[in-house]
Each structure stands twice: as C-alpha cells, then as structure tokens.
XYZ file of N, CA, C and O in Angstrom:
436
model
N 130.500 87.263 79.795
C 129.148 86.770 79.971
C 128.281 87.898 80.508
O 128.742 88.571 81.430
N 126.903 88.213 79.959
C 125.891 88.447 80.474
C 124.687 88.599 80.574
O 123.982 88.651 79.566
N 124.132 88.717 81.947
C 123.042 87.614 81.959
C 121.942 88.908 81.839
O 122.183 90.057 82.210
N 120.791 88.473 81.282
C 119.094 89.036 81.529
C 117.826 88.516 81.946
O 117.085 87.694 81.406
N 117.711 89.272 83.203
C 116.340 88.532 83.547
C 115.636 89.095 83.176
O 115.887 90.286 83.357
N 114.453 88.860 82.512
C 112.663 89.335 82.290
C 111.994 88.034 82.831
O 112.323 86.859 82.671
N 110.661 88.751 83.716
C 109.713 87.851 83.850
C 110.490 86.429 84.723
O 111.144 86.366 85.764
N 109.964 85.211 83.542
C 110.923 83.955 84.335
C 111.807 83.670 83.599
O 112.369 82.608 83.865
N 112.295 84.422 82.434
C 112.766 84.181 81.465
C 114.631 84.519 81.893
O 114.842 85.092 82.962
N 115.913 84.104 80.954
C 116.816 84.167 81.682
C 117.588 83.675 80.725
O 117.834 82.482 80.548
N 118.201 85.102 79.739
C 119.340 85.459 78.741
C 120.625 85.077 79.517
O 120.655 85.311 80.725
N 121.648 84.528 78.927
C 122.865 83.950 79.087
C 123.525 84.181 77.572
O 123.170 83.518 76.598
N 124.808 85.499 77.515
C 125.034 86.360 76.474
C 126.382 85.605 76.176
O 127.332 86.070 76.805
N 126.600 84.809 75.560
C 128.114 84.375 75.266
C 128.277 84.851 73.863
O 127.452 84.634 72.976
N 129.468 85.558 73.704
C 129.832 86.131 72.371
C 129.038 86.449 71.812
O 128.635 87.539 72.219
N 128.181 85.853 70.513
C 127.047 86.579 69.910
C 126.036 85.385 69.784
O 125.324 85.194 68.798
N 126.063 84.688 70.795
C 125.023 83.528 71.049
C 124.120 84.050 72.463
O 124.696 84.421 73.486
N 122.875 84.013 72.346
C 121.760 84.301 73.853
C 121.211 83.163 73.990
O 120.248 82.848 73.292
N 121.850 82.159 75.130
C 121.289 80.917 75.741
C 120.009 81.078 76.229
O 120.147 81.679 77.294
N 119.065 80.908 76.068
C 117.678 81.221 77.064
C 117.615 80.072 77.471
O 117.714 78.952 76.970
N 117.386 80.605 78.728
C 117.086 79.422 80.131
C 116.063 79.329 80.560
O 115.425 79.948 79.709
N 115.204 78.940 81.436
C 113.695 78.969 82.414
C 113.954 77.845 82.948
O 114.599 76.886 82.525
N 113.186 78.094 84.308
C 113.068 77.337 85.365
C 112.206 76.048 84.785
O 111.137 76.267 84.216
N 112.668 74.787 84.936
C 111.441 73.504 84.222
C 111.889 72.707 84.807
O 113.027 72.474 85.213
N 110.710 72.107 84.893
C 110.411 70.580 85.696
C 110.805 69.630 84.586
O 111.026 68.499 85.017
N 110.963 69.773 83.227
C 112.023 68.557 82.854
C 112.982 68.707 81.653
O 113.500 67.963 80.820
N 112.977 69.640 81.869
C 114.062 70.141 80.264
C 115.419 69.150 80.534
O 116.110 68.908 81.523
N 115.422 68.763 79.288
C 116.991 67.600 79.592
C 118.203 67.976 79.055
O 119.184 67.251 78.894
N 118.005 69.972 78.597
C 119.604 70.138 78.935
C 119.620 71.267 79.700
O 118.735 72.076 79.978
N 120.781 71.188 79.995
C 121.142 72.728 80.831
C 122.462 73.493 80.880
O 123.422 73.130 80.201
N 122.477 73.900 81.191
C 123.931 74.700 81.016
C 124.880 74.870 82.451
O 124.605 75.828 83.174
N 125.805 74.100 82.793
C 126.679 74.669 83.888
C 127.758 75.828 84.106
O 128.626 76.167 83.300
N 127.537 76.308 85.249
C 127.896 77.946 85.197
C 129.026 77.705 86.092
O 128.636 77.446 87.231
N 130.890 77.704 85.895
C 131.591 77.178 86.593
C 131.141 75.923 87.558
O 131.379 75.839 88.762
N 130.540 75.110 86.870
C 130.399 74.089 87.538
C 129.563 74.128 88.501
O 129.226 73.035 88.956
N 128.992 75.326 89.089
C 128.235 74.905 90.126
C 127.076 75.035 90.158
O 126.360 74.185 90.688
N 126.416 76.566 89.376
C 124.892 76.680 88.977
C 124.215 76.191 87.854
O 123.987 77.074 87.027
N 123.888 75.266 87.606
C 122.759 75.105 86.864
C 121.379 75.516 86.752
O 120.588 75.689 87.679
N 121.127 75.691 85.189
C 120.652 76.394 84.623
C 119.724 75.707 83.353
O 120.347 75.471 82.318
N 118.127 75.346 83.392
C 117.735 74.536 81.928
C 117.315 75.313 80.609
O 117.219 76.540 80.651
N 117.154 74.863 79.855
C 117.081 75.681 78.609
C 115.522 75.639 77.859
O 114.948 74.578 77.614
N 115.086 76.683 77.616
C 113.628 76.985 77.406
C 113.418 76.034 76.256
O 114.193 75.948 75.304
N 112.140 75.211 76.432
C 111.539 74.648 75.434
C 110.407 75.572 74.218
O 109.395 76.161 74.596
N 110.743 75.529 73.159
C 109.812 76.458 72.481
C 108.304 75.766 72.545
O 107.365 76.562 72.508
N 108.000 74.395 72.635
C 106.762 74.415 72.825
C 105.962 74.240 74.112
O 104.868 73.726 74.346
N 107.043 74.950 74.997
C 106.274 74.558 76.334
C 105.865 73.449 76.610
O 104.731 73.309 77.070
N 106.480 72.670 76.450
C 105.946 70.759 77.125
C 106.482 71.030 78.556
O 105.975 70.254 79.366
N 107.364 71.911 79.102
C 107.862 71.672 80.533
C 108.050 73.070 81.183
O 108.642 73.115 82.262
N 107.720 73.893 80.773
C 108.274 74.993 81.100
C 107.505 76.245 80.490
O 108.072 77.305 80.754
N 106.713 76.326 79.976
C 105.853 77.395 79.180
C 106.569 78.168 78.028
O 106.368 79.348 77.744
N 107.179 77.570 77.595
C 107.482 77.838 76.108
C 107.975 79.227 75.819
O 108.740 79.843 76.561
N 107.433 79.721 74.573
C 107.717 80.937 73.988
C 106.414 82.075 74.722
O 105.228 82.223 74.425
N 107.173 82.650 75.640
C 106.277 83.685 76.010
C 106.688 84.828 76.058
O 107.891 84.662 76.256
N 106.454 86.218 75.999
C 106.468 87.259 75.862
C 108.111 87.740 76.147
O 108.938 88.454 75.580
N 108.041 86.868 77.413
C 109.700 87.160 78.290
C 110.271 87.175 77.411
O 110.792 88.202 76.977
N 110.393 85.548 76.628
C 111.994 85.467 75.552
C 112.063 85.977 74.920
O 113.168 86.242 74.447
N 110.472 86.700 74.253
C 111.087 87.573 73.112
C 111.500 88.918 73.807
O 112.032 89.638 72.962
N 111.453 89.496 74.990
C 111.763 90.271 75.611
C 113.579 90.523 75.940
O 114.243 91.544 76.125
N 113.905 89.161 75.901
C 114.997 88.970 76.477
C 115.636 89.047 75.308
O 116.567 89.846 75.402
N 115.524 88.442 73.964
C 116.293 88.129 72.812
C 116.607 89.728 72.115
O 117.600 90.047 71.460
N 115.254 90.719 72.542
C 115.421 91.889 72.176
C 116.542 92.607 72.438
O 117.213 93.410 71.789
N 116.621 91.983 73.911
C 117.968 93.007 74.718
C 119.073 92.528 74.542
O 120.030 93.299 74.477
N 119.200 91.612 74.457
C 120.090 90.610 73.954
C 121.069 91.088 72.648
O 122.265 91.369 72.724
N 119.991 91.103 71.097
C 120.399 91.737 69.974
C 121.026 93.588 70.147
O 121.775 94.171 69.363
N 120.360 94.174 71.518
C 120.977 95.463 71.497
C 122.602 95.314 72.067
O 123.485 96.170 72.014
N 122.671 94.014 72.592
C 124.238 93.902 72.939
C 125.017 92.918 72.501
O 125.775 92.088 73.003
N 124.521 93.313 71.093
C 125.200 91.916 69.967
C 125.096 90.668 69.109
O 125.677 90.253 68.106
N 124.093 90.221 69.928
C 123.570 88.830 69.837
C 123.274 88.689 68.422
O 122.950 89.659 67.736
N 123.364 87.640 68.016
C 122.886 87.172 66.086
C 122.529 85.762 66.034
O 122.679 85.159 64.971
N 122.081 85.179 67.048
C 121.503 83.832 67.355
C 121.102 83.757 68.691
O 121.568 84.308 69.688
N 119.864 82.743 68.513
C 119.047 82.203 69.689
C 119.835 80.789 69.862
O 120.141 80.216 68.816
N 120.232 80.107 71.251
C 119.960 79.356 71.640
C 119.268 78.757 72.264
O 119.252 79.133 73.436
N 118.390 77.621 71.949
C 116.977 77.086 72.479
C 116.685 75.812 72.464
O 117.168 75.284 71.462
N 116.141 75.123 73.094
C 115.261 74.021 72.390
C 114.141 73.939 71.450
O 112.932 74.153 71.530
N 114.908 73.577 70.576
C 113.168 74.146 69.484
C 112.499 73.131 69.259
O 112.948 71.990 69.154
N 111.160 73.533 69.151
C 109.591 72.932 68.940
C 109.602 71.780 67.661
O 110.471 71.517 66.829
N 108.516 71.335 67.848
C 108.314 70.115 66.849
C 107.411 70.815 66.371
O 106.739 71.744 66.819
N 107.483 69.913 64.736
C 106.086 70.816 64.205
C 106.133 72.051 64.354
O 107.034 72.867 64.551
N 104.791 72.096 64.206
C 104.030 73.266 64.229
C 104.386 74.591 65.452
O 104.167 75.802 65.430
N 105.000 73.718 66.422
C 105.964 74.467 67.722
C 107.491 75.143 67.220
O 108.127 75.954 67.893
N 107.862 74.661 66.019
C 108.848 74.932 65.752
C 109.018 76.498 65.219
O 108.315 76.656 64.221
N 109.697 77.626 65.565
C 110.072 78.885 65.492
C 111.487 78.999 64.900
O 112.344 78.744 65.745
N 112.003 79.330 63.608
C 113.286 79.590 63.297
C 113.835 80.673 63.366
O 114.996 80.891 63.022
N 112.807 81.731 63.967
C 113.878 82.578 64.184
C 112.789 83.335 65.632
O 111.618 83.031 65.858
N 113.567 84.261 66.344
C 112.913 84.745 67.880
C 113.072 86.247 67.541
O 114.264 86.527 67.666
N 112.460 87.156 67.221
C 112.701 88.703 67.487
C 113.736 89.037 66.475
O 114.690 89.757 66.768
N 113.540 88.440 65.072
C 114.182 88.545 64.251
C 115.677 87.547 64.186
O 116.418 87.424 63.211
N 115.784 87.090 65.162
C 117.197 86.556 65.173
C 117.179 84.987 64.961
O 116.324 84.325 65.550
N 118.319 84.238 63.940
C 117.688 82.657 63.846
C 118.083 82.139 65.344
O 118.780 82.737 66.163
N 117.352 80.670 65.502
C 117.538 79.595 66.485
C 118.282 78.935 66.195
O 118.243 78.761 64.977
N 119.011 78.413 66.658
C 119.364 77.238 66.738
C 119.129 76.020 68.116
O 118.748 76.267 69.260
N 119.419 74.996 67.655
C 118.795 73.965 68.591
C 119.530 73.494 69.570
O 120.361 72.645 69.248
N 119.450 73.861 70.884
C 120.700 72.955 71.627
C 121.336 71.816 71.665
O 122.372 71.664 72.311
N 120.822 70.974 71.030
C 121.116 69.753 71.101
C 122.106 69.847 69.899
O 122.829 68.850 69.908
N 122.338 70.524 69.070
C 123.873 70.969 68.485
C 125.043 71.736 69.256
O 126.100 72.102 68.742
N 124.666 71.906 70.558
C 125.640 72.601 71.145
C 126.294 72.065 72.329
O 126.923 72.757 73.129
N 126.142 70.954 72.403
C 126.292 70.124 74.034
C 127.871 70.219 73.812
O 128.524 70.304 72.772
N 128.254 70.176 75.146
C 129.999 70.481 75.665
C 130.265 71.423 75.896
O 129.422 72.305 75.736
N 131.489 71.737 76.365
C 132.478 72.970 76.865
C 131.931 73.898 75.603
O 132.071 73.710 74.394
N 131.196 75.062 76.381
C 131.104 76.795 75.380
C 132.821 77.496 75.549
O 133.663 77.828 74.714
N 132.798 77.503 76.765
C 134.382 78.460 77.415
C 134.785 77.594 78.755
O 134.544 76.500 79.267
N 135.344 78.460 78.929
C 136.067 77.751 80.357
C 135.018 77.665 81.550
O 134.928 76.743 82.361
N 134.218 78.860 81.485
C 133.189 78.575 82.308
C 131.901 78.208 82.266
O 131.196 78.232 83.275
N 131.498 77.857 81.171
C 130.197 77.566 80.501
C 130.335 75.963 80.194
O 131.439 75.465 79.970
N 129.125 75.196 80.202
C 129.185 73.805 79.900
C 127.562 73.133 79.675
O 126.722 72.764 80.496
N 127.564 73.167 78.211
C 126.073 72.339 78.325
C 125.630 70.846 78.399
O 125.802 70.245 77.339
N 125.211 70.270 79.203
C 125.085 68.977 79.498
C 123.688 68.359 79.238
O 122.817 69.180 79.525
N 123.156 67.118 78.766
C 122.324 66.742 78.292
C 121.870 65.732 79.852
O 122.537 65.006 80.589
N 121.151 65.940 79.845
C 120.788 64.814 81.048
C 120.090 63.522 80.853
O 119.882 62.781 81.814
C-alpha cells in the first residue's frame, strides 16, 4: 500500500487500483484501514465533499507514475459523470464493496 496526500485529496495505491478518498460529511462508502482508520471516498460531483478538484487529478497523476491503471471513485450522475481521471478509467465503488486484502475493507454505510 501507498498512500498520497495533495491538498485534501488522499490516494490509497493497492496493486494497480488508486482509491481516492476526502474528508466528507456524507459519503456512504469508505474504506477500512486494518480495521481501525477510516477513510470516505471522493464523490465526483461534489454533493458532499467537493468533488473533482485539481487535488485528484493531482493525485491520480502520481499515482499512474507508480503504476496505477484505474481510478477508484464514486462517480457522478449525469452530466457529473467522468470516465476516465488524468487519462486513467474510473470505476465506481459501489462495484467494489468487501475485503480488497487482508488489510483493506470497503464498507457501504
């Protein structure tokens, strides 16, 4: 695992997947980090959390220099919707809920 901070933004590097996280007042999934830190997952249209801003694509950049070949995200409705981040596709978290590894765990709230 590893992690990148930009800004408020907050890369989580598993194999060749970059979880992006941000701090939000209601994102309803998140990711548990051995069980004890939690962590929510960026909304692309900013309904809770300010969305796609400069950071993630900041983060997804650094991300792809250490492998990465997918975004993990919550993606946008409509017109909010982004399929791919800094060249790289999205995918939607809500295809990814459960055990990642032994220490990773995404939970829907």
């Amino acid at each position: 695992m590893q992690v990148i901070l930009i800004g408020s933004a907050r890369g989580i590097l598993l194999g060749e997947d970059i979880h992006i996280l941000r701090r939000s007042s209601s994102s309803s999934y998140t990711m548990a980090v051995d069980s004890r830190t939690w962590y929510r997952y960026c909304c692309q249209d900013g309904c809770c959390d300010r969305g796609l801003q400069p950071d993630v694509r900041e983060v997804v950049e650094a991300a792809k220099e250490q492998g990465a070949t997918r975004v993990i995200i919550r993606t946008g409705q409509g017109s909010y919707y982004h399929g791919s981040i800094a060249g790289l596709p999205v995918s939607d978290v809500s295809s990814h809920v459960g055990m990642l590894d032994e220490g990773h765990m995404i939970i829907r709230r």
